[in-house]
PDB file of C-alpha atoms in Angstrom:
ATOM      1  CA  MET A  13      -0.034   0.150   0.004  1.00  0.00           C
ATOM      2  CA  THR A  14       1.242   3.647  -0.881  1.00  0.00           C
ATOM      3  CA  ASP A  15       1.008   6.469   1.431  1.00  0.00           C
ATOM      4  CA  ARG A  16      -1.716   8.194  -0.632  1.00  0.00           C
ATOM      5  CA  ALA A  17      -0.307  12.196  -0.048  1.00  0.00           C
ATOM      6  CA  THR A  18       3.281  11.325  -1.730  1.00  0.00           C
ATOM      7  CA  GLN A  19       1.571  10.672  -4.888  1.00  0.00           C
ATOM      8  CA  GLU A  20       0.821  12.105  -7.768  1.00  0.00           C
ATOM      9  CA  THR A  21      -2.538  11.623  -9.517  1.00  0.00           C
ATOM     10  CA  PRO A  22      -2.381  11.484 -13.480  1.00  0.00           C
ATOM     11  CA  ALA A  23      -1.367  13.875 -14.641  1.00  0.00           C
ATOM     12  CA  ALA A  24      -4.356  16.155 -15.912  1.00  0.00           C
ATOM     13  CA  HIS A  25      -6.206  13.931 -18.218  1.00  0.00           C
ATOM     14  CA  GLY A  26      -3.092  12.900 -20.013  1.00  0.00           C
ATOM     15  CA  GLY A  27      -1.929   9.813 -17.812  1.00  0.00           C
ATOM     16  CA  GLU A  28       0.851  10.178 -16.500  1.00  0.00           C
ATOM     17  CA  GLN A  29       2.448  10.001 -13.301  1.00  0.00           C
ATOM     18  CA  PRO A  30       5.064  12.598 -12.665  1.00  0.00           C
ATOM     19  CA  GLU A  31       7.310  12.351 -10.170  1.00  0.00           C
ATOM     20  CA  GLY A  32       8.022  13.735  -6.464  1.00  0.00           C
ATOM     21  CA  PRO A  33       5.250  14.161  -3.809  1.00  0.00           C
ATOM     22  CA  ARG A  34       2.425  16.150  -4.451  1.00  0.00           C
ATOM     23  CA  PHE A  35       2.794  20.593  -4.042  1.00  0.00           C
ATOM     24  CA  SER A  36       0.032  20.036  -1.243  1.00  0.00           C
ATOM     25  CA  TYR A  37       2.048  17.343   0.933  1.00  0.00           C
ATOM     26  CA  ALA A  38       5.123  19.891  -0.363  1.00  0.00           C
ATOM     27  CA  VAL A  39       3.837  23.034   1.203  1.00  0.00           C
ATOM     28  CA  GLY A  40       2.302  20.690   4.523  1.00  0.00           C
ATOM     29  CA  ALA A  41       5.832  19.571   5.277  1.00  0.00           C
ATOM     30  CA  LEU A  42       7.182  22.978   5.123  1.00  0.00           C
ATOM     31  CA  ASP A  43       4.172  24.416   7.095  1.00  0.00           C
ATOM     32  CA  ARG A  44       4.917  21.919   9.721  1.00  0.00           C
ATOM     33  CA  SER A  45       8.433  22.310   9.524  1.00  0.00           C
ATOM     34  CA  LEU A  46       8.455  25.530  10.306  1.00  0.00           C
ATOM     35  CA  ARG A  47       5.396  25.974  13.228  1.00  0.00           C
ATOM     36  CA  ARG A  48       7.867  23.650  14.634  1.00  0.00           C
ATOM     37  CA  SER A  49      10.732  25.846  14.113  1.00  0.00           C
ATOM     38  CA  LEU A  50       9.580  28.793  15.132  1.00  0.00           C
ATOM     39  CA  VAL A  51       7.077  26.931  18.252  1.00  0.00           C
ATOM     40  CA  SER A  52      11.698  26.712  19.675  1.00  0.00           C
ATOM     41  CA  ILE A  53      12.132  30.022  18.162  1.00  0.00           C
ATOM     42  CA  LEU A  54      10.541  31.603  20.116  1.00  0.00           C
ATOM     43  CA  ARG A  55       9.522  29.093  23.256  1.00  0.00           C
ATOM     44  CA  PRO A  56      13.011  31.946  24.934  1.00  0.00           C
ATOM     45  CA  PHE A  57      10.796  35.089  23.883  1.00  0.00           C
ATOM     46  CA  GLU A  58       7.759  33.842  25.640  1.00  0.00           C
ATOM     47  CA  LEU A  59       5.892  34.412  23.074  1.00  0.00           C
ATOM     48  CA  THR A  60       3.401  32.151  20.636  1.00  0.00           C
ATOM     49  CA  VAL A  61       3.392  31.901  16.968  1.00  0.00           C
ATOM     50  CA  ALA A  62      -0.555  34.136  16.416  1.00  0.00           C
ATOM     51  CA  GLU A  63       1.629  36.719  18.860  1.00  0.00           C
ATOM     52  CA  PHE A  64       4.739  37.218  16.357  1.00  0.00           C
ATOM     53  CA  THR A  65       2.622  36.985  14.311  1.00  0.00           C
ATOM     54  CA  ALA A  66       0.247  39.671  15.387  1.00  0.00           C
ATOM     55  CA  LEU A  67       3.207  42.076  16.638  1.00  0.00           C
ATOM     56  CA  SER A  68       4.638  41.962  13.524  1.00  0.00           C
ATOM     57  CA  LEU A  69       1.737  42.717  11.341  1.00  0.00           C
ATOM     58  CA  ILE A  70       1.143  46.012  14.009  1.00  0.00           C
ATOM     59  CA  SER A  71       4.987  46.441  13.416  1.00  0.00           C
ATOM     60  CA  ARG A  72       4.405  47.402   9.756  1.00  0.00           C
ATOM     61  CA  ARG A  73       1.397  48.757  10.089  1.00  0.00           C
ATOM     62  CA  GLY A  74      -0.914  49.874  12.405  1.00  0.00           C
ATOM     63  CA  GLY A  75      -4.213  50.260  12.152  1.00  0.00           C
ATOM     64  CA  TYR A  76      -5.525  47.153  11.850  1.00  0.00           C
ATOM     65  CA  SER A  77      -8.991  46.227  13.209  1.00  0.00           C
ATOM     66  CA  ASN A  78      -9.147  43.042  15.495  1.00  0.00           C
ATOM     67  CA  ALA A  79     -11.111  41.157  13.093  1.00  0.00           C
ATOM     68  CA  GLN A  80      -8.209  42.092  10.711  1.00  0.00           C
ATOM     69  CA  LEU A  81      -5.314  40.662  12.689  1.00  0.00           C
ATOM     70  CA  ALA A  82      -7.319  37.510  13.468  1.00  0.00           C
ATOM     71  CA  ARG A  83      -7.423  36.720   9.781  1.00  0.00           C
ATOM     72  CA  ARG A  84      -3.624  37.406   9.226  1.00  0.00           C
ATOM     73  CA  SER A  85      -2.285  35.425  11.989  1.00  0.00           C
ATOM     74  CA  PHE A  86      -4.695  32.528  11.961  1.00  0.00           C
ATOM     75  CA  VAL A  87      -6.504  32.976  15.292  1.00  0.00           C
ATOM     76  CA  SER A  88     -10.349  33.619  15.400  1.00  0.00           C
ATOM     77  CA  PRO A  89     -11.308  37.024  16.283  1.00  0.00           C
ATOM     78  CA  GLN A  90     -11.947  36.420  20.043  1.00  0.00           C
ATOM     79  CA  ALA A  91      -8.732  34.240  20.597  1.00  0.00           C
ATOM     80  CA  MET A  92      -7.203  37.808  19.180  1.00  0.00           C
ATOM     81  CA  HIS A  93      -8.814  39.966  21.598  1.00  0.00           C
ATOM     82  CA  GLU A  94      -7.731  37.668  24.450  1.00  0.00           C
ATOM     83  CA  MET A  95      -4.004  37.833  22.838  1.00  0.00           C
ATOM     84  CA  ILE A  96      -4.543  41.521  21.887  1.00  0.00           C
ATOM     85  CA  SER A  97      -5.652  41.921  25.711  1.00  0.00           C
ATOM     86  CA  SER A  98      -2.672  40.286  27.086  1.00  0.00           C
ATOM     87  CA  LEU A  99       0.297  41.717  25.162  1.00  0.00           C
ATOM     88  CA  GLU A 100      -0.771  44.838  26.446  1.00  0.00           C
ATOM     89  CA  ARG A 101      -0.936  43.766  29.301  1.00  0.00           C
ATOM     90  CA  ARG A 102       2.330  42.482  29.481  1.00  0.00           C
ATOM     91  CA  GLY A 103       3.398  45.692  28.010  1.00  0.00           C
ATOM     92  CA  LEU A 104       4.205  44.875  24.446  1.00  0.00           C
ATOM     93  CA  LEU A 105       1.559  47.864  22.836  1.00  0.00           C
ATOM     94  CA  GLU A 106      -0.559  50.288  23.911  1.00  0.00           C
ATOM     95  CA  ARG A 107      -4.354  51.012  22.565  1.00  0.00           C
ATOM     96  CA  ALA A 108      -5.212  55.021  22.128  1.00  0.00           C
ATOM     97  CA  PRO A 109      -8.770  55.617  21.230  1.00  0.00           C
ATOM     98  CA  SER A 110      -8.901  56.813  16.929  1.00  0.00           C
ATOM     99  CA  ASP A 111      -9.331  60.470  16.610  1.00  0.00           C
ATOM    100  CA  SER A 112     -11.865  59.624  14.197  1.00  0.00           C
ATOM    101  CA  HIS A 113     -13.836  56.809  15.507  1.00  0.00           C
ATOM    102  CA  ARG A 114     -14.982  56.638  19.428  1.00  0.00           C
ATOM    103  CA  SER A 115     -15.287  52.750  19.474  1.00  0.00           C
ATOM    104  CA  MET A 116     -12.208  51.866  17.825  1.00  0.00           C
ATOM    105  CA  ARG A 117      -8.945  51.960  19.268  1.00  0.00           C
ATOM    106  CA  HIS A 118      -5.104  51.481  17.382  1.00  0.00           C
ATOM    107  CA  THR A 119      -2.828  49.521  18.628  1.00  0.00           C
ATOM    108  CA  HIS A 120       0.368  49.856  18.541  1.00  0.00           C
ATOM    109  CA  LEU A 121       4.014  48.521  19.625  1.00  0.00           C
ATOM    110  CA  THR A 122       5.725  49.937  22.792  1.00  0.00           C
ATOM    111  CA  LYS A 123       9.334  50.538  23.044  1.00  0.00           C
ATOM    112  CA  ARG A 124       9.095  47.408  24.936  1.00  0.00           C
ATOM    113  CA  GLY A 125       7.783  45.224  22.387  1.00  0.00           C
ATOM    114  CA  ARG A 126       9.260  46.802  19.882  1.00  0.00           C
ATOM    115  CA  ASP A 127      12.458  45.340  21.096  1.00  0.00           C
ATOM    116  CA  LEU A 128      11.501  42.272  21.911  1.00  0.00           C
ATOM    117  CA  LEU A 129      10.140  42.016  18.690  1.00  0.00           C
ATOM    118  CA  ASP A 130      13.509  43.041  16.897  1.00  0.00           C
ATOM    119  CA  ARG A 131      15.239  40.739  18.999  1.00  0.00           C
ATOM    120  CA  CYS A 132      12.258  37.049  17.716  1.00  0.00           C
ATOM    121  CA  ASN A 133      13.078  38.712  13.733  1.00  0.00           C
ATOM    122  CA  VAL A 134      16.875  38.753  14.119  1.00  0.00           C
ATOM    123  CA  ALA A 135      16.351  35.082  15.626  1.00  0.00           C
ATOM    124  CA  VAL A 136      13.819  34.431  12.647  1.00  0.00           C
ATOM    125  CA  ASP A 137      16.136  35.569  10.108  1.00  0.00           C
ATOM    126  CA  ASP A 138      18.468  33.419  11.078  1.00  0.00           C
ATOM    127  CA  MET A 139      16.105  30.275  10.725  1.00  0.00           C
ATOM    128  CA  GLU A 140      14.698  31.939   7.705  1.00  0.00           C
ATOM    129  CA  GLU A 141      18.658  31.619   6.236  1.00  0.00           C
ATOM    130  CA  ALA A 142      18.767  27.668   7.428  1.00  0.00           C
ATOM    131  CA  MET A 143      15.421  27.195   5.335  1.00  0.00           C
ATOM    132  CA  LEU A 144      16.152  29.164   2.607  1.00  0.00           C
ATOM    133  CA  ASP A 145      19.567  27.882   2.093  1.00  0.00           C
ATOM    134  CA  GLY A 146      20.570  26.162  -1.485  1.00  0.00           C
ATOM    135  CA  VAL A 147      17.574  28.821  -3.048  1.00  0.00           C
ATOM    136  CA  PRO A 148      19.249  31.652  -4.874  1.00  0.00           C
ATOM    137  CA  ARG A 149      19.098  34.913  -3.732  1.00  0.00           C
ATOM    138  CA  GLU A 150      18.371  36.411  -7.160  1.00  0.00           C
ATOM    139  CA  ARG A 151      14.869  33.489  -6.752  1.00  0.00           C
ATOM    140  CA  ARG A 152      14.081  33.845  -3.069  1.00  0.00           C
ATOM    141  CA  ASP A 153      11.530  36.990  -4.097  1.00  0.00           C
ATOM    142  CA  GLU A 154      10.323  34.664  -6.529  1.00  0.00           C
ATOM    143  CA  VAL A 155       9.214  31.681  -4.341  1.00  0.00           C
ATOM    144  CA  ILE A 156       7.725  33.829  -2.051  1.00  0.00           C
ATOM    145  CA  THR A 157       5.252  35.507  -4.773  1.00  0.00           C
ATOM    146  CA  LEU A 158       5.198  32.003  -6.231  1.00  0.00           C
ATOM    147  CA  LEU A 159       3.641  30.481  -2.747  1.00  0.00           C
ATOM    148  CA  LEU A 160       1.752  34.097  -1.979  1.00  0.00           C
ATOM    149  CA  GLN A 161       0.065  33.512  -5.262  1.00  0.00           C
ATOM    150  CA  SER A 162      -0.580  30.048  -4.120  1.00  0.00           C
ATOM    151  CA  ALA A 163      -2.424  30.404  -1.004  1.00  0.00           C
ATOM    152  CA  ARG A 164      -4.000  33.132  -3.148  1.00  0.00           C
ATOM    153  CA  ASN A 165      -5.594  31.093  -5.703  1.00  0.00           C
ATOM    154  CA  LEU A 166      -6.425  28.684  -3.304  1.00  0.00           C
ATOM    155  CA  ARG A 167      -8.518  31.238  -0.782  1.00  0.00           C
ATOM    156  CA  ASP A 168     -10.462  32.220  -3.742  1.00  0.00           C
ATOM    157  CA  LEU A 169     -11.803  28.726  -4.430  1.00  0.00           C
ATOM    158  CA  PRO A 170     -15.312  28.155  -3.693  1.00  0.00           C
ATOM    159  CA  ALA A 171     -15.963  26.790   0.143  1.00  0.00           C
ATOM    160  CA  ALA A 172     -16.327  23.036   0.519  1.00  0.00           C
ATOM    161  CA  ASP A 173     -19.673  22.700   2.130  1.00  0.00           C
TER     162      ASP A 173
END
């Protein structure tokens, strides 16, 4: 019996069996390895992967709603609300009322949050460099573009019930 996940299906209408694993298997393997590495790297900083992702997003561009942060951090809106509250209690970010919308609050990193994120980024940069070993520097942007395009294509498919 063969492992279905690593086996290719016949080429579209051609019946030929391509060599190597499915694209989805390769991406899944990368996802699992990456998540394991990130959990390990972020543990000494007392951050989860979702917290690191949220801090990174907030540092790049403020003004995200909790729902937007949740989607981009791959957590539920409820989990994001709890996470933001926790990060605020830990002194890593602050929320201030918006000048334009009384009910909205703008979230930004504190100096402590920025310093922590900077230290995390050094560790993550080192991990990414090791992960991309053997990928020519001039092709790395192309790899990122292709992966993001694949994610958009999949996201745009109709949801299966």
